[in-house]
Amino acid sequence: MLAIYRREMGAFFTSGVAYVFLAVFWLVSGIFFYNEVIASGLADTSSMFSSMFYIVMFLIPVLTMKLLSEEKKNKTDQGLLTAPISLWDIVLGKYFAALTLFVIAESIIFVYAFIINYLGDVVWQTLLGNYFAMLFLGAAFIAVGLFISSLTENQMASAVVSLVAIFVIYLSESLVADMENGNLVKRVIFKAVSSIAFYSRYIEFTKGVFSLPSVVFFISTAFLFNFFTVKVLEKRRWS
């Protein structure tokens, strides 16, 4: 797994994906930070973290689009699939490489924290809670993107489908919001969709609420989609 991890980290930087991802993430998050913290003169970062959900939603597909689709396009996946390593090593090596780059990107938050010191006291408990909430969210989205990348050899298709999938997950909760007080069938649909909603679980953390079920949800989602990815590679190996 470490060999795959090092290979992917190197590929991120040699291909320029890392620089584009980091630059866009830091630029857009900086705009949110200025508009919602600096300009308001408040040390409260809740609104900033709420807005940063959209950064994660749009940039994760760019980060994951080439992880497996490029291997398939260049026919290098055959070398990986026949190498004396487990499929989990391949998947987790790529997954943790993407997650590491995401952690580097979101760690800009600690730079913002020192700037906030000039506005007032930093509530580290809330800040760290939001930091880890974004980490869990990114971990789940990366697993979704990696799975979709395993299904196609077209990087652009991988990015678009990943974005659509994440966007549908985001919209699903609002689409069924009116069903909450409807008949039994509508309430069941609302509960089912709400149980897989990402946005409301993430927003809980930005409001200072630590939810263990939400943490378990994000980790379970990441594991589940990585499992799906392993199954896709397993089918390809035997075919």
PDB file of N, CA and C in Angstrom, residues 11-97:
ATOM      1  N   ALA A  11       2.546  11.421  -8.411  1.00  0.00           N
ATOM      2  CA  ALA A  11       1.775  11.689  -9.630  1.00  0.00           C
ATOM      3  C   ALA A  11       0.934  12.953  -9.486  1.00  0.00           C
ATOM      4  N   PHE A  12       0.398  13.191  -8.302  1.00  0.00           N
ATOM      5  CA  PHE A  12      -0.399  14.396  -8.072  1.00  0.00           C
ATOM      6  C   PHE A  12       0.414  15.659  -8.364  1.00  0.00           C
ATOM      7  N   PHE A  13       1.670  15.657  -7.927  1.00  0.00           N
ATOM      8  CA  PHE A  13       2.487  16.861  -8.066  1.00  0.00           C
ATOM      9  C   PHE A  13       3.149  16.960  -9.435  1.00  0.00           C
ATOM     10  N   THR A  14       3.542  15.827 -10.008  1.00  0.00           N
ATOM     11  CA  THR A  14       4.172  15.884 -11.329  1.00  0.00           C
ATOM     12  C   THR A  14       3.155  16.221 -12.418  1.00  0.00           C
ATOM     13  N   SER A  15       1.903  15.825 -12.224  1.00  0.00           N
ATOM     14  CA  SER A  15       0.872  16.112 -13.221  1.00  0.00           C
ATOM     15  C   SER A  15       0.293  17.514 -13.067  1.00  0.00           C
ATOM     16  N   GLY A  16       0.557  18.151 -11.929  1.00  0.00           N
ATOM     17  CA  GLY A  16       0.035  19.493 -11.689  1.00  0.00           C
ATOM     18  C   GLY A  16      -1.327  19.522 -11.029  1.00  0.00           C
ATOM     19  N   VAL A  17      -1.952  18.351 -10.852  1.00  0.00           N
ATOM     20  CA  VAL A  17      -3.277  18.296 -10.224  1.00  0.00           C
ATOM     21  C   VAL A  17      -3.225  18.866  -8.815  1.00  0.00           C
ATOM     22  N   ALA A  18      -2.177  18.539  -8.082  1.00  0.00           N
ATOM     23  CA  ALA A  18      -2.050  19.009  -6.697  1.00  0.00           C
ATOM     24  C   ALA A  18      -2.007  20.528  -6.637  1.00  0.00           C
ATOM     25  N   TYR A  19      -1.242  21.144  -7.531  1.00  0.00           N
ATOM     26  CA  TYR A  19      -1.090  22.600  -7.510  1.00  0.00           C
ATOM     27  C   TYR A  19      -2.407  23.302  -7.857  1.00  0.00           C
ATOM     28  N   VAL A  20      -3.108  22.752  -8.838  1.00  0.00           N
ATOM     29  CA  VAL A  20      -4.401  23.341  -9.219  1.00  0.00           C
ATOM     30  C   VAL A  20      -5.405  23.185  -8.080  1.00  0.00           C
ATOM     31  N   PHE A  21      -5.461  21.986  -7.523  1.00  0.00           N
ATOM     32  CA  PHE A  21      -6.398  21.712  -6.435  1.00  0.00           C
ATOM     33  C   PHE A  21      -6.139  22.618  -5.242  1.00  0.00           C
ATOM     34  N   LEU A  22      -4.877  22.705  -4.818  1.00  0.00           N
ATOM     35  CA  LEU A  22      -4.533  23.520  -3.651  1.00  0.00           C
ATOM     36  C   LEU A  22      -4.779  25.004  -3.918  1.00  0.00           C
ATOM     37  N   ALA A  23      -4.392  25.461  -5.097  1.00  0.00           N
ATOM     38  CA  ALA A  23      -4.554  26.881  -5.419  1.00  0.00           C
ATOM     39  C   ALA A  23      -6.019  27.286  -5.414  1.00  0.00           C
ATOM     40  N   VAL A  24      -6.867  26.486  -6.051  1.00  0.00           N
ATOM     41  CA  VAL A  24      -8.296  26.814  -6.118  1.00  0.00           C
ATOM     42  C   VAL A  24      -8.938  26.703  -4.740  1.00  0.00           C
ATOM     43  N   PHE A  25      -8.585  25.665  -4.005  1.00  0.00           N
ATOM     44  CA  PHE A  25      -9.149  25.474  -2.664  1.00  0.00           C
ATOM     45  C   PHE A  25      -8.795  26.657  -1.768  1.00  0.00           C
ATOM     46  N   TRP A  26      -7.523  27.031  -1.761  1.00  0.00           N
ATOM     47  CA  TRP A  26      -7.085  28.128  -0.892  1.00  0.00           C
ATOM     48  C   TRP A  26      -7.652  29.465  -1.341  1.00  0.00           C
ATOM     49  N   LEU A  27      -7.771  29.666  -2.645  1.00  0.00           N
ATOM     50  CA  LEU A  27      -8.321  30.923  -3.152  1.00  0.00           C
ATOM     51  C   LEU A  27      -9.783  31.080  -2.759  1.00  0.00           C
ATOM     52  N   VAL A  28     -10.587  30.052  -3.033  1.00  0.00           N
ATOM     53  CA  VAL A  28     -12.029  30.146  -2.757  1.00  0.00           C
ATOM     54  C   VAL A  28     -12.288  30.170  -1.249  1.00  0.00           C
ATOM     55  N   SER A  29     -11.567  29.356  -0.487  1.00  0.00           N
ATOM     56  CA  SER A  29     -11.753  29.364   0.967  1.00  0.00           C
ATOM     57  C   SER A  29     -11.325  30.707   1.545  1.00  0.00           C
ATOM     58  N   GLY A  30     -10.297  31.322   0.944  1.00  0.00           N
ATOM     59  CA  GLY A  30      -9.858  32.645   1.393  1.00  0.00           C
ATOM     60  C   GLY A  30     -10.925  33.706   1.157  1.00  0.00           C
ATOM     61  N   ILE A  31     -11.629  33.578   0.040  1.00  0.00           N
ATOM     62  CA  ILE A  31     -12.729  34.510  -0.245  1.00  0.00           C
ATOM     63  C   ILE A  31     -13.838  34.349   0.790  1.00  0.00           C
ATOM     64  N   PHE A  32     -14.189  33.098   1.095  1.00  0.00           N
ATOM     65  CA  PHE A  32     -15.214  32.844   2.117  1.00  0.00           C
ATOM     66  C   PHE A  32     -14.762  33.373   3.470  1.00  0.00           C
ATOM     67  N   PHE A  33     -13.485  33.167   3.778  1.00  0.00           N
ATOM     68  CA  PHE A  33     -12.956  33.620   5.066  1.00  0.00           C
ATOM     69  C   PHE A  33     -13.029  35.140   5.181  1.00  0.00           C
ATOM     70  N   TYR A  34     -12.658  35.821   4.113  1.00  0.00           N
ATOM     71  CA  TYR A  34     -12.683  37.288   4.145  1.00  0.00           C
ATOM     72  C   TYR A  34     -14.112  37.812   4.251  1.00  0.00           C
ATOM     73  N   ASN A  35     -15.009  37.275   3.421  1.00  0.00           N
ATOM     74  CA  ASN A  35     -16.385  37.779   3.377  1.00  0.00           C
ATOM     75  C   ASN A  35     -17.172  37.472   4.646  1.00  0.00           C
ATOM     76  N   GLU A  36     -16.937  36.314   5.238  1.00  0.00           N
ATOM     77  CA  GLU A  36     -17.800  35.867   6.328  1.00  0.00           C
ATOM     78  C   GLU A  36     -17.157  35.964   7.707  1.00  0.00           C
ATOM     79  N   VAL A  37     -15.873  36.266   7.755  1.00  0.00           N
ATOM     80  CA  VAL A  37     -15.211  36.429   9.057  1.00  0.00           C
ATOM     81  C   VAL A  37     -14.562  37.814   9.155  1.00  0.00           C
ATOM     82  N   ILE A  38     -13.627  38.101   8.273  1.00  0.00           N
ATOM     83  CA  ILE A  38     -12.904  39.371   8.336  1.00  0.00           C
ATOM     84  C   ILE A  38     -13.842  40.561   8.131  1.00  0.00           C
ATOM     85  N   ALA A  39     -14.624  40.517   7.055  1.00  0.00           N
ATOM     86  CA  ALA A  39     -15.507  41.645   6.732  1.00  0.00           C
ATOM     87  C   ALA A  39     -16.573  41.863   7.795  1.00  0.00           C
ATOM     88  N   SER A  40     -16.990  40.782   8.456  1.00  0.00           N
ATOM     89  CA  SER A  40     -18.023  40.909   9.484  1.00  0.00           C
ATOM     90  C   SER A  40     -17.444  41.344  10.824  1.00  0.00           C
ATOM     91  N   GLY A  41     -16.124  41.211  10.959  1.00  0.00           N
ATOM     92  CA  GLY A  41     -15.474  41.605  12.211  1.00  0.00           C
ATOM     93  C   GLY A  41     -15.749  40.658  13.357  1.00  0.00           C
ATOM     94  N   LEU A  42     -16.179  39.431  13.031  1.00  0.00           N
ATOM     95  CA  LEU A  42     -16.513  38.441  14.057  1.00  0.00           C
ATOM     96  C   LEU A  42     -15.507  37.300  14.025  1.00  0.00           C
ATOM     97  N   ALA A  43     -15.335  36.653  15.161  1.00  0.00           N
ATOM     98  CA  ALA A  43     -14.435  35.509  15.243  1.00  0.00           C
ATOM     99  C   ALA A  43     -15.166  34.195  15.024  1.00  0.00           C
ATOM    100  N   ASP A  44     -16.456  34.258  14.740  1.00  0.00           N
ATOM    101  CA  ASP A  44     -17.261  33.060  14.518  1.00  0.00           C
ATOM    102  C   ASP A  44     -17.024  32.526  13.105  1.00  0.00           C
ATOM    103  N   THR A  45     -16.606  31.270  13.005  1.00  0.00           N
ATOM    104  CA  THR A  45     -16.277  30.680  11.698  1.00  0.00           C
ATOM    105  C   THR A  45     -17.372  29.753  11.177  1.00  0.00           C
ATOM    106  N   SER A  46     -18.502  29.668  11.855  1.00  0.00           N
ATOM    107  CA  SER A  46     -19.555  28.719  11.477  1.00  0.00           C
ATOM    108  C   SER A  46     -20.045  28.934  10.047  1.00  0.00           C
ATOM    109  N   SER A  47     -20.313  30.193   9.683  1.00  0.00           N
ATOM    110  CA  SER A  47     -20.822  30.469   8.344  1.00  0.00           C
ATOM    111  C   SER A  47     -19.775  30.156   7.284  1.00  0.00           C
ATOM    112  N   MET A  48     -18.502  30.369   7.620  1.00  0.00           N
ATOM    113  CA  MET A  48     -17.426  30.069   6.680  1.00  0.00           C
ATOM    114  C   MET A  48     -17.383  28.569   6.381  1.00  0.00           C
ATOM    115  N   PHE A  49     -17.477  27.766   7.425  1.00  0.00           N
ATOM    116  CA  PHE A  49     -17.448  26.321   7.238  1.00  0.00           C
ATOM    117  C   PHE A  49     -18.690  25.829   6.500  1.00  0.00           C
ATOM    118  N   SER A  50     -19.812  26.466   6.719  1.00  0.00           N
ATOM    119  CA  SER A  50     -21.025  26.092   5.983  1.00  0.00           C
ATOM    120  C   SER A  50     -20.816  26.306   4.488  1.00  0.00           C
ATOM    121  N   SER A  51     -20.188  27.408   4.133  1.00  0.00           N
ATOM    122  CA  SER A  51     -19.940  27.715   2.725  1.00  0.00           C
ATOM    123  C   SER A  51     -18.880  26.799   2.124  1.00  0.00           C
ATOM    124  N   MET A  52     -17.924  26.366   2.935  1.00  0.00           N
ATOM    125  CA  MET A  52     -16.833  25.535   2.423  1.00  0.00           C
ATOM    126  C   MET A  52     -17.297  24.144   2.020  1.00  0.00           C
ATOM    127  N   PHE A  53     -18.504  23.781   2.398  1.00  0.00           N
ATOM    128  CA  PHE A  53     -19.091  22.526   1.924  1.00  0.00           C
ATOM    129  C   PHE A  53     -19.073  22.487   0.393  1.00  0.00           C
ATOM    130  N   TYR A  54     -19.358  23.634  -0.219  1.00  0.00           N
ATOM    131  CA  TYR A  54     -19.456  23.698  -1.676  1.00  0.00           C
ATOM    132  C   TYR A  54     -18.085  23.575  -2.337  1.00  0.00           C
ATOM    133  N   ILE A  55     -17.037  24.047  -1.664  1.00  0.00           N
ATOM    134  CA  ILE A  55     -15.686  23.868  -2.189  1.00  0.00           C
ATOM    135  C   ILE A  55     -15.381  22.382  -2.289  1.00  0.00           C
ATOM    136  N   VAL A  56     -15.667  21.684  -1.198  1.00  0.00           N
ATOM    137  CA  VAL A  56     -15.394  20.249  -1.147  1.00  0.00           C
ATOM    138  C   VAL A  56     -16.204  19.525  -2.223  1.00  0.00           C
ATOM    139  N   MET A  57     -17.462  19.893  -2.348  1.00  0.00           N
ATOM    140  CA  MET A  57     -18.355  19.222  -3.294  1.00  0.00           C
ATOM    141  C   MET A  57     -17.872  19.361  -4.735  1.00  0.00           C
ATOM    142  N   PHE A  58     -17.365  20.524  -5.107  1.00  0.00           N
ATOM    143  CA  PHE A  58     -16.960  20.764  -6.490  1.00  0.00           C
ATOM    144  C   PHE A  58     -15.519  20.349  -6.784  1.00  0.00           C
ATOM    145  N   LEU A  59     -14.636  20.365  -5.782  1.00  0.00           N
ATOM    146  CA  LEU A  59     -13.228  20.089  -6.043  1.00  0.00           C
ATOM    147  C   LEU A  59     -12.825  18.626  -5.876  1.00  0.00           C
ATOM    148  N   ILE A  60     -13.546  17.886  -5.049  1.00  0.00           N
ATOM    149  CA  ILE A  60     -13.207  16.475  -4.866  1.00  0.00           C
ATOM    150  C   ILE A  60     -13.232  15.700  -6.188  1.00  0.00           C
ATOM    151  N   PRO A  61     -14.232  15.899  -7.057  1.00  0.00           N
ATOM    152  CA  PRO A  61     -14.213  15.184  -8.346  1.00  0.00           C
ATOM    153  C   PRO A  61     -12.965  15.457  -9.172  1.00  0.00           C
ATOM    154  N   VAL A  62     -12.417  16.673  -9.074  1.00  0.00           N
ATOM    155  CA  VAL A  62     -11.179  17.003  -9.789  1.00  0.00           C
ATOM    156  C   VAL A  62     -10.010  16.220  -9.195  1.00  0.00           C
ATOM    157  N   LEU A  63     -10.039  16.049  -7.893  1.00  0.00           N
ATOM    158  CA  LEU A  63      -8.964  15.347  -7.195  1.00  0.00           C
ATOM    159  C   LEU A  63      -8.969  13.851  -7.499  1.00  0.00           C
ATOM    160  N   THR A  64     -10.146  13.269  -7.658  1.00  0.00           N
ATOM    161  CA  THR A  64     -10.253  11.814  -7.806  1.00  0.00           C
ATOM    162  C   THR A  64     -10.396  11.335  -9.248  1.00  0.00           C
ATOM    163  N   MET A  65     -10.593  12.247 -10.190  1.00  0.00           N
ATOM    164  CA  MET A  65     -10.978  11.837 -11.545  1.00  0.00           C
ATOM    165  C   MET A  65      -9.954  10.942 -12.243  1.00  0.00           C
ATOM    166  N   LYS A  66      -8.659  11.084 -11.916  1.00  0.00           N
ATOM    167  CA  LYS A  66      -7.638  10.331 -12.625  1.00  0.00           C
ATOM    168  C   LYS A  66      -7.114   9.120 -11.860  1.00  0.00           C
ATOM    169  N   LEU A  67      -7.573   8.918 -10.649  1.00  0.00           N
ATOM    170  CA  LEU A  67      -6.966   7.906  -9.788  1.00  0.00           C
ATOM    171  C   LEU A  67      -6.967   6.513 -10.408  1.00  0.00           C
ATOM    172  N   LEU A  68      -8.106   6.094 -10.954  1.00  0.00           N
ATOM    173  CA  LEU A  68      -8.179   4.778 -11.578  1.00  0.00           C
ATOM    174  C   LEU A  68      -8.518   4.841 -13.066  1.00  0.00           C
ATOM    175  N   SER A  69      -9.202   5.912 -13.476  1.00  0.00           N
ATOM    176  CA  SER A  69      -9.565   6.018 -14.895  1.00  0.00           C
ATOM    177  C   SER A  69      -8.323   6.139 -15.775  1.00  0.00           C
ATOM    178  N   GLU A  70      -7.304   6.866 -15.295  1.00  0.00           N
ATOM    179  CA  GLU A  70      -6.079   7.018 -16.066  1.00  0.00           C
ATOM    180  C   GLU A  70      -5.343   5.692 -16.194  1.00  0.00           C
ATOM    181  N   GLU A  71      -5.375   4.899 -15.123  1.00  0.00           N
ATOM    182  CA  GLU A  71      -4.747   3.573 -15.170  1.00  0.00           C
ATOM    183  C   GLU A  71      -5.405   2.721 -16.252  1.00  0.00           C
ATOM    184  N   LYS A  72      -6.732   2.795 -16.312  1.00  0.00           N
ATOM    185  CA  LYS A  72      -7.472   2.004 -17.294  1.00  0.00           C
ATOM    186  C   LYS A  72      -7.198   2.497 -18.712  1.00  0.00           C
ATOM    187  N   LYS A  73      -7.144   3.813 -18.887  1.00  0.00           N
ATOM    188  CA  LYS A  73      -6.907   4.393 -20.212  1.00  0.00           C
ATOM    189  C   LYS A  73      -5.514   4.041 -20.728  1.00  0.00           C
ATOM    190  N   ASN A  74      -4.503   4.109 -19.858  1.00  0.00           N
ATOM    191  CA  ASN A  74      -3.121   3.834 -20.260  1.00  0.00           C
ATOM    192  C   ASN A  74      -2.761   2.356 -20.204  1.00  0.00           C
ATOM    193  N   LYS A  75      -3.740   1.517 -19.840  1.00  0.00           N
ATOM    194  CA  LYS A  75      -3.543   0.060 -19.741  1.00  0.00           C
ATOM    195  C   LYS A  75      -2.544  -0.332 -18.654  1.00  0.00           C
ATOM    196  N   THR A  76      -2.247   0.603 -17.754  1.00  0.00           N
ATOM    197  CA  THR A  76      -1.330   0.272 -16.654  1.00  0.00           C
ATOM    198  C   THR A  76      -2.056  -0.445 -15.521  1.00  0.00           C
ATOM    199  N   ASP A  77      -3.385  -0.489 -15.619  1.00  0.00           N
ATOM    200  CA  ASP A  77      -4.149  -1.181 -14.577  1.00  0.00           C
ATOM    201  C   ASP A  77      -3.863  -2.681 -14.585  1.00  0.00           C
ATOM    202  N   GLN A  78      -3.507  -3.221 -15.767  1.00  0.00           N
ATOM    203  CA  GLN A  78      -3.206  -4.648 -15.843  1.00  0.00           C
ATOM    204  C   GLN A  78      -1.978  -4.994 -15.013  1.00  0.00           C
ATOM    205  N   GLY A  79      -0.995  -4.098 -15.026  1.00  0.00           N
ATOM    206  CA  GLY A  79       0.193  -4.324 -14.211  1.00  0.00           C
ATOM    207  C   GLY A  79      -0.127  -4.293 -12.733  1.00  0.00           C
ATOM    208  N   LEU A  80      -1.009  -3.354 -12.351  1.00  0.00           N
ATOM    209  CA  LEU A  80      -1.418  -3.274 -10.949  1.00  0.00           C
ATOM    210  C   LEU A  80      -2.200  -4.504 -10.518  1.00  0.00           C
ATOM    211  N   LEU A  81      -3.141  -4.914 -11.374  1.00  0.00           N
ATOM    212  CA  LEU A  81      -4.032  -6.007 -11.018  1.00  0.00           C
ATOM    213  C   LEU A  81      -3.324  -7.355 -10.956  1.00  0.00           C
ATOM    214  N   THR A  82      -2.199  -7.472 -11.677  1.00  0.00           N
ATOM    215  CA  THR A  82      -1.454  -8.729 -11.659  1.00  0.00           C
ATOM    216  C   THR A  82      -0.248  -8.678 -10.723  1.00  0.00           C
ATOM    217  N   ALA A  83      -0.030  -7.519 -10.097  1.00  0.00           N
ATOM    218  CA  ALA A  83       1.084  -7.390  -9.151  1.00  0.00           C
ATOM    219  C   ALA A  83       0.780  -8.183  -7.877  1.00  0.00           C
ATOM    220  N   PRO A  84       1.832  -8.605  -7.166  1.00  0.00           N
ATOM    221  CA  PRO A  84       1.629  -9.410  -5.948  1.00  0.00           C
ATOM    222  C   PRO A  84       1.200  -8.552  -4.740  1.00  0.00           C
ATOM    223  N   ILE A  85       0.171  -7.766  -4.930  1.00  0.00           N
ATOM    224  CA  ILE A  85      -0.395  -6.975  -3.842  1.00  0.00           C
ATOM    225  C   ILE A  85      -1.903  -7.144  -3.861  1.00  0.00           C
ATOM    226  N   SER A  86      -2.515  -6.914  -2.723  1.00  0.00           N
ATOM    227  CA  SER A  86      -3.963  -7.084  -2.651  1.00  0.00           C
ATOM    228  C   SER A  86      -4.672  -5.895  -3.282  1.00  0.00           C
ATOM    229  N   LEU A  87      -5.914  -6.117  -3.684  1.00  0.00           N
ATOM    230  CA  LEU A  87      -6.709  -5.045  -4.259  1.00  0.00           C
ATOM    231  C   LEU A  87      -6.964  -3.948  -3.236  1.00  0.00           C
ATOM    232  N   TRP A  88      -7.080  -4.324  -1.984  1.00  0.00           N
ATOM    233  CA  TRP A  88      -7.262  -3.325  -0.926  1.00  0.00           C
ATOM    234  C   TRP A  88      -6.039  -2.416  -0.820  1.00  0.00           C
ATOM    235  N   ASP A  89      -4.840  -2.980  -1.050  1.00  0.00           N
ATOM    236  CA  ASP A  89      -3.623  -2.155  -1.032  1.00  0.00           C
ATOM    237  C   ASP A  89      -3.678  -1.111  -2.139  1.00  0.00           C
ATOM    238  N   ILE A  90      -4.158  -1.515  -3.309  1.00  0.00           N
ATOM    239  CA  ILE A  90      -4.261  -0.586  -4.440  1.00  0.00           C
ATOM    240  C   ILE A  90      -5.257   0.523  -4.125  1.00  0.00           C
ATOM    241  N   VAL A  91      -6.438   0.120  -3.688  1.00  0.00           N
ATOM    242  CA  VAL A  91      -7.506   1.083  -3.428  1.00  0.00           C
ATOM    243  C   VAL A  91      -7.133   2.022  -2.286  1.00  0.00           C
ATOM    244  N   LEU A  92      -6.656   1.473  -1.189  1.00  0.00           N
ATOM    245  CA  LEU A  92      -6.338   2.307  -0.032  1.00  0.00           C
ATOM    246  C   LEU A  92      -5.116   3.187  -0.283  1.00  0.00           C
ATOM    247  N   GLY A  93      -4.164   2.698  -1.073  1.00  0.00           N
ATOM    248  CA  GLY A  93      -3.004   3.518  -1.402  1.00  0.00           C
ATOM    249  C   GLY A  93      -3.417   4.774  -2.158  1.00  0.00           C
ATOM    250  N   LYS A  94      -4.297   4.599  -3.137  1.00  0.00           N
ATOM    251  CA  LYS A  94      -4.799   5.732  -3.910  1.00  0.00           C
ATOM    252  C   LYS A  94      -5.715   6.605  -3.058  1.00  0.00           C
ATOM    253  N   TYR A  95      -6.539   5.959  -2.258  1.00  0.00           N
ATOM    254  CA  TYR A  95      -7.491   6.694  -1.417  1.00  0.00           C
ATOM    255  C   TYR A  95      -6.764   7.598  -0.416  1.00  0.00           C
ATOM    256  N   PHE A  96      -5.782   7.059   0.274  1.00  0.00           N
ATOM    257  CA  PHE A  96      -5.081   7.846   1.296  1.00  0.00           C
ATOM    258  C   PHE A  96      -4.183   8.922   0.676  1.00  0.00           C
ATOM    259  N   ALA A  97      -3.727   8.705  -0.550  1.00  0.00           N
ATOM    260  CA  ALA A  97      -2.966   9.748  -1.231  1.00  0.00           C
ATOM    261  C   ALA A  97      -3.862  10.955  -1.497  1.00  0.00           C
TER     262      ALA A  97
END
